[in-house]
Amino acid sequence: MEQRKGRRLILFPLPLQGHINPMLELANILYFKGFSITIIHTNFNSLNPSTHPHFTFHSISENLSESEAAEKDLLLLLSHLNAKCCLPFRKCLATLVSDVSKEPVACLISDPVFDFTQSVAESLKIPRILLRTGGASFTAVLSAFPILQEKGYFPKQDSRLEEPVTEFLPLRVKDLPMINSSDPKRFFKLVHDLTYETKASYGFIFNTFEDLEQHALAKIRKELHIPIFAIGPFHKCVPVTTSTSSLISQDQSCISWLNTQPSKSVIYVSFGSIAAINEAQFLEIAWALANTKQRFLWVVRPGLVQGSEWLEPLPSGFLESLNGMGHIVKWAPQKEVLAHQAVGVFWTHNGWNSTLESICEGVPMICFPFSADQMVNARYVSDVWKIGLQLELGIQRGEIERAIRRLMMEKQGEEMRERLSKLKDKVNLCLRQGGSSYQSLNGLVNHILSLESFVYKNSKVSD
Ligand code: UDP
């Protein structure tokens, strides 16, 4: 823990699990660097302050209606959040900034998906830095969207899905980022806003490391002309804490179950906090897992299977027929699971956090991306870093069983483990004194402190 800096940082996470986790990890990192931390959070997916007693929490009442909060169209949900959070956020931030009883605010760190934070920060004369919770390779593709659109890659045509995207090899057309919505224009607006928001910020923080995404980071630096800080993997930067930012309670039974399994024998299956599948896909996964006769730990989040509460679609007797070879939970302590010696393969949707967590623990992946950045991440895992296999044909039990066999029992799996072991070494090196993330973090701290003159100027303005 470094000496206190007498400066406060205000962090504002987007209230989705994959965005909350890295923002709170970043908060921990900056707390250890000597800053005081204040988190502003929404009532929707509200955070539990008792899990991080060293931070100050302020909740805002954005008052989403019941139907808005239950919105399944992610882009529509984000649009409700943007519309309803702006005013309460402005009010909360104004109060915090003018509170002279506390340390002065050095800057706001927000999620670029919140499209109003730039104008609010500007009006209150607070410098704003962004946390990009996705990878750099994905971000580089987003910045090139105007060109990709001009070249006719969108809307994606079924006949062109396997075609290479020559500007971003080895991506294929099907890998280009997309979030389906009732109005396709919403996604292009989001991408446009993200790029604009980024350019208008005082810096951009990435949860990645140079050795993993050097090329994409260089590209972004060249294009954006704002300071870029690649300081990840966040969860490995600070001493392990027991604090969790999980919105769903983590079922610890999976750790005791894993404790009884042989080394590298278990397939861990989880598709993150948002992805959903239909009943037919759910059954196909269940049968594929059962047919391989391998041990598995499966996260079936309530809401994962459209139209079902939880496990009802499973045929009766299915669970009993596994004879203890499978364990199903609603939500797992994922980082702990991936670090467990019994886990041999991760079947993932390739959300950026899951991808990075798997890399850090040296676990090869079966990739089944659904949406947003996941297709880009999956292609990098399978074709660039060569540490996983993609299910190119969708959820089909034959292909799943083949992929599991190749990763669990064949040479291909071993080769991936060797590559992962080298990447793991690089993770350790980048975080050590003199390593790229270590230096970039110090650069970020100095950058935040250099914004002081800006704050000072502001206090003169508001005096
Ligand atoms: N996670 C977890 N338990 C689970 C599944 C996921 O704690 O059973 C965590 C995981 O460790 C990761 C986050 O939830 O930090 C999911 O983020 P990711 O970017 O992988 O996917 P998203 O949920 O945003 O699609």
GROMACS .gro file of C-alpha atoms in nm, residues 129-350:
model
  222
  129ILE     CA    1  -1.068   0.934  -1.790
  130LEU     CA    2  -1.235   0.629  -1.944
  131LEU     CA    3  -1.209   0.264  -1.854
  132ARG     CA    4  -1.251   0.045  -2.158
  133THR     CA    5  -1.371  -0.289  -2.024
  134GLY     CA    6  -1.321  -0.470  -2.358
  135GLY     CA    7  -0.993  -0.564  -2.522
  136ALA     CA    8  -0.773  -0.340  -2.734
  137SER     CA    9  -0.816  -0.552  -3.049
  138PHE     CA   10  -1.192  -0.507  -3.025
  139THR     CA   11  -1.152  -0.134  -2.965
  140ALA     CA   12  -0.930  -0.104  -3.272
  141VAL     CA   13  -1.205  -0.264  -3.481
  142LEU     CA   14  -1.465  -0.026  -3.334
  143SER     CA   15  -1.255   0.277  -3.427
  144ALA     CA   16  -1.248   0.155  -3.786
  145PHE     CA   17  -1.626   0.114  -3.809
  146PRO     CA   18  -1.684   0.406  -4.047
  147ILE     CA   19  -1.441   0.247  -4.297
  148LEU     CA   20  -1.585  -0.102  -4.245
  149GLN     CA   21  -1.936   0.034  -4.302
  150GLU     CA   22  -1.821   0.220  -4.610
  151LYS     CA   23  -1.669  -0.101  -4.746
  152GLY     CA   24  -2.007  -0.274  -4.720
  153TYR     CA   25  -1.939  -0.523  -4.439
  154PHE     CA   26  -2.266  -0.415  -4.271
  155PRO     CA   27  -2.535  -0.528  -4.252
  156LYS     CA   28  -2.365  -0.869  -4.236
  157GLN     CA   29  -2.488  -1.083  -4.524
  158ASP     CA   30  -2.532  -1.456  -4.468
  159SER     CA   31  -2.345  -1.533  -4.790
  160ARG     CA   32  -2.036  -1.341  -4.676
  161LEU     CA   33  -2.006  -1.454  -4.312
  162GLU     CA   34  -1.696  -1.671  -4.368
  163GLU     CA   35  -1.521  -1.409  -4.585
  164PRO     CA   36  -1.200  -1.263  -4.439
  165VAL     CA   37  -1.204  -0.899  -4.330
  166THR     CA   38  -0.887  -0.793  -4.511
  167GLU     CA   39  -0.843  -0.483  -4.293
  168PHE     CA   40  -0.842  -0.694  -3.974
  169LEU     CA   41  -0.709  -1.039  -4.052
  170PRO     CA   42  -0.771  -1.305  -3.928
  171LEU     CA   43  -1.121  -1.175  -3.852
  172ARG     CA   44  -1.401  -1.302  -4.070
  173VAL     CA   45  -1.717  -1.108  -4.147
  174LYS     CA   46  -1.908  -1.313  -3.888
  175ASP     CA   47  -1.656  -1.201  -3.622
  176LEU     CA   48  -1.722  -0.828  -3.663
  177PRO     CA   49  -1.877  -0.679  -3.348
  178MET     CA   50  -2.255  -0.660  -3.340
  179ILE     CA   51  -2.531  -0.651  -3.080
  180ASN     CA   52  -2.872  -0.747  -3.212
  181SER     CA   53  -3.152  -0.512  -3.124
  182SER     CA   54  -3.506  -0.435  -3.235
  183ASP     CA   55  -3.355  -0.133  -3.413
  184PRO     CA   56  -3.016  -0.213  -3.577
  185LYS     CA   57  -2.931   0.160  -3.586
  186ARG     CA   58  -2.887   0.154  -3.209
  187PHE     CA   59  -2.565  -0.045  -3.237
  188PHE     CA   60  -2.408   0.191  -3.490
  189LYS     CA   61  -2.505   0.487  -3.272
  190LEU     CA   62  -2.341   0.318  -2.972
  191VAL     CA   63  -2.020   0.261  -3.169
  192HIS     CA   64  -2.022   0.620  -3.292
  193ASP     CA   65  -2.080   0.754  -2.938
  194LEU     CA   66  -1.806   0.531  -2.794
  195THR     CA   67  -1.553   0.665  -3.042
  196TYR     CA   68  -1.659   1.024  -2.984
  197GLU     CA   69  -1.658   0.980  -2.604
  198THR     CA   70  -1.310   0.835  -2.617
  199LYS     CA   71  -1.160   1.114  -2.821
  200ALA     CA   72  -1.304   1.372  -2.582
  201SER     CA   73  -1.149   1.212  -2.272
  202TYR     CA   74  -0.828   1.276  -2.081
  203GLY     CA   75  -0.710   0.918  -2.120
  204PHE     CA   76  -0.807   0.563  -2.181
  205ILE     CA   77  -0.740   0.271  -1.945
  206PHE     CA   78  -0.731  -0.086  -2.074
  207ASN     CA   79  -0.756  -0.411  -1.885
  208THR     CA   80  -0.495  -0.578  -2.103
  209PHE     CA   81  -0.117  -0.601  -2.135
  210GLU     CA   82   0.129  -0.503  -2.408
  211ASP     CA   83   0.256  -0.853  -2.485
  212LEU     CA   84  -0.097  -0.973  -2.554
  213GLU     CA   85  -0.232  -0.686  -2.765
  214GLN     CA   86   0.071  -0.482  -2.865
  215HIS     CA   87  -0.035  -0.439  -3.226
  216ALA     CA   88  -0.388  -0.319  -3.142
  217LEU     CA   89  -0.260  -0.087  -2.869
  218ALA     CA   90  -0.011   0.070  -3.111
  219LYS     CA   91  -0.290   0.121  -3.363
  220ILE     CA   92  -0.517   0.287  -3.106
  221ARG     CA   93  -0.234   0.512  -2.982
  222LYS     CA   94  -0.170   0.625  -3.337
  223GLU     CA   95  -0.534   0.701  -3.403
  224LEU     CA   96  -0.661   0.850  -3.081
  225HIS     CA   97  -0.395   1.095  -2.967
  226ILE     CA   98  -0.490   1.059  -2.602
  227PRO     CA   99  -0.286   0.890  -2.330
  228ILE     CA  100  -0.346   0.512  -2.331
  229PHE     CA  101  -0.271   0.301  -2.024
  230ALA     CA  102  -0.261  -0.079  -2.060
  231ILE     CA  103  -0.229  -0.179  -1.696
  232GLY     CA  104  -0.391  -0.523  -1.686
  233PRO     CA  105  -0.472  -0.790  -1.605
  234PHE     CA  106  -0.640  -0.592  -1.326
  235HIS     CA  107  -0.726  -0.885  -1.102
  236LYS     CA  108  -0.359  -0.986  -1.086
  237CYS     CA  109  -0.235  -0.633  -1.005
  238VAL     CA  110  -0.337  -0.617  -0.641
  239PRO     CA  111  -0.298  -0.864  -0.356
  240VAL     CA  112  -0.581  -1.119  -0.364
  241THR     CA  113  -0.879  -0.986  -0.168
  242THR     CA  114  -1.191  -1.164  -0.058
  243SER     CA  115  -1.410  -0.874  -0.167
  244THR     CA  116  -1.645  -0.959  -0.452
  245SER     CA  117  -1.844  -0.739  -0.686
  246SER     CA  118  -2.071  -1.024  -0.791
  247LEU     CA  119  -2.434  -0.928  -0.846
  248ILE     CA  120  -2.542  -1.292  -0.799
  249SER     CA  121  -2.427  -1.485  -0.496
  250GLN     CA  122  -2.140  -1.719  -0.580
  251ASP     CA  123  -2.205  -2.084  -0.504
  252GLN     CA  124  -1.898  -2.203  -0.313
  253SER     CA  125  -2.010  -2.566  -0.338
  254CYS     CA  126  -1.824  -2.584  -0.668
  255ILE     CA  127  -1.491  -2.536  -0.494
  256SER     CA  128  -1.553  -2.827  -0.256
  257TRP     CA  129  -1.669  -3.034  -0.553
  258LEU     CA  130  -1.356  -2.939  -0.752
  259ASN     CA  131  -1.141  -3.034  -0.451
  260THR     CA  132  -1.249  -3.395  -0.501
  261GLN     CA  133  -1.167  -3.410  -0.874
  262PRO     CA  134  -0.838  -3.516  -1.035
  263SER     CA  135  -0.599  -3.256  -1.176
  264LYS     CA  136  -0.706  -3.090  -1.506
  265SER     CA  137  -1.000  -3.328  -1.542
  266VAL     CA  138  -1.291  -3.081  -1.536
  267ILE     CA  139  -1.450  -2.879  -1.817
  268TYR     CA  140  -1.575  -2.550  -1.674
  269VAL     CA  141  -1.872  -2.415  -1.874
  270SER     CA  142  -1.999  -2.060  -1.835
  271PHE     CA  143  -2.140  -1.803  -2.077
  272GLY     CA  144  -2.117  -1.499  -1.850
  273SER     CA  145  -2.385  -1.269  -1.720
  274ILE     CA  146  -2.587  -1.175  -2.030
  275ALA     CA  147  -2.579  -1.440  -2.304
  276ALA     CA  148  -2.892  -1.649  -2.348
  277ILE     CA  149  -2.961  -1.975  -2.532
  278ASN     CA  150  -3.279  -2.153  -2.635
  279GLU     CA  151  -3.403  -2.479  -2.492
  280ALA     CA  152  -3.278  -2.687  -2.787
  281GLN     CA  153  -2.925  -2.546  -2.747
  282PHE     CA  154  -2.939  -2.608  -2.373
  283LEU     CA  155  -3.028  -2.975  -2.425
  284GLU     CA  156  -2.760  -3.012  -2.693
  285ILE     CA  157  -2.499  -2.882  -2.446
  286ALA     CA  158  -2.629  -3.111  -2.171
  287TRP     CA  159  -2.609  -3.421  -2.395
  288ALA     CA  160  -2.270  -3.326  -2.534
  289LEU     CA  161  -2.132  -3.290  -2.182
  290ALA     CA  162  -2.288  -3.616  -2.068
  291ASN     CA  163  -2.174  -3.807  -2.380
  292THR     CA  164  -1.806  -3.713  -2.345
  293LYS     CA  165  -1.802  -3.880  -2.001
  294GLN     CA  166  -1.571  -3.604  -1.884
  295ARG     CA  167  -1.620  -3.424  -1.554
  296PHE     CA  168  -1.785  -3.083  -1.586
  297LEU     CA  169  -1.881  -2.781  -1.380
  298TRP     CA  170  -2.160  -2.592  -1.552
  299VAL     CA  171  -2.289  -2.244  -1.464
  300VAL     CA  172  -2.656  -2.230  -1.559
  301ARG     CA  173  -2.746  -1.875  -1.465
  302PRO     CA  174  -3.118  -1.816  -1.406
  303GLY     CA  175  -3.220  -1.652  -1.735
  304LEU     CA  176  -2.958  -1.839  -1.941
  305VAL     CA  177  -3.226  -2.055  -2.102
  306GLN     CA  178  -3.494  -1.841  -2.265
  307GLY     CA  179  -3.837  -1.916  -2.124
  308SER     CA  180  -3.708  -2.130  -1.835
  309GLU     CA  181  -3.647  -2.056  -1.472
  310TRP     CA  182  -3.347  -2.285  -1.438
  311LEU     CA  183  -3.296  -2.658  -1.509
  312GLU     CA  184  -3.657  -2.758  -1.592
  313PRO     CA  185  -3.585  -2.846  -1.959
  314LEU     CA  186  -3.343  -3.126  -1.854
  315PRO     CA  187  -3.499  -3.470  -1.900
  316SER     CA  188  -3.592  -3.638  -1.574
  317GLY     CA  189  -3.313  -3.858  -1.444
  318PHE     CA  190  -3.046  -3.662  -1.636
  319LEU     CA  191  -2.868  -3.531  -1.326
  320GLU     CA  192  -2.874  -3.869  -1.152
  321SER     CA  193  -2.735  -4.037  -1.465
  322LEU     CA  194  -2.418  -3.829  -1.434
  323ASN     CA  195  -2.309  -4.026  -1.126
  324GLY     CA  196  -2.138  -3.723  -0.974
  325MET     CA  197  -1.938  -3.648  -1.292
  326GLY     CA  198  -2.117  -3.314  -1.336
  327HIS     CA  199  -2.191  -3.025  -1.100
  328ILE     CA  200  -2.432  -2.744  -1.194
  329VAL     CA  201  -2.452  -2.408  -1.015
  330LYS     CA  202  -2.632  -2.079  -1.075
  331TRP     CA  203  -2.317  -1.867  -1.039
  332ALA     CA  204  -1.959  -1.962  -0.957
  333PRO     CA  205  -1.660  -1.786  -0.801
  334GLN     CA  206  -1.511  -1.790  -1.152
  335LYS     CA  207  -1.160  -1.666  -1.084
  336GLU     CA  208  -1.119  -1.922  -0.808
  337VAL     CA  209  -1.262  -2.193  -1.033
  338LEU     CA  210  -1.024  -2.114  -1.319
  339ALA     CA  211  -0.730  -2.111  -1.079
  340HIS     CA  212  -0.826  -2.453  -0.941
  341GLN     CA  213  -0.591  -2.736  -1.036
  342ALA     CA  214  -0.886  -2.962  -1.126
  343VAL     CA  215  -0.999  -2.738  -1.415
  344GLY     CA  216  -0.860  -2.845  -1.753
  345VAL     CA  217  -1.071  -2.658  -2.011
  346PHE     CA  218  -1.298  -2.352  -2.011
  347TRP     CA  219  -1.594  -2.353  -2.248
  348THR     CA  220  -1.666  -1.982  -2.265
  349HIS     CA  221  -1.862  -1.712  -2.451
  350ASN     CA  222  -1.535  -1.513  -2.456
   0.00000   0.00000   0.00000
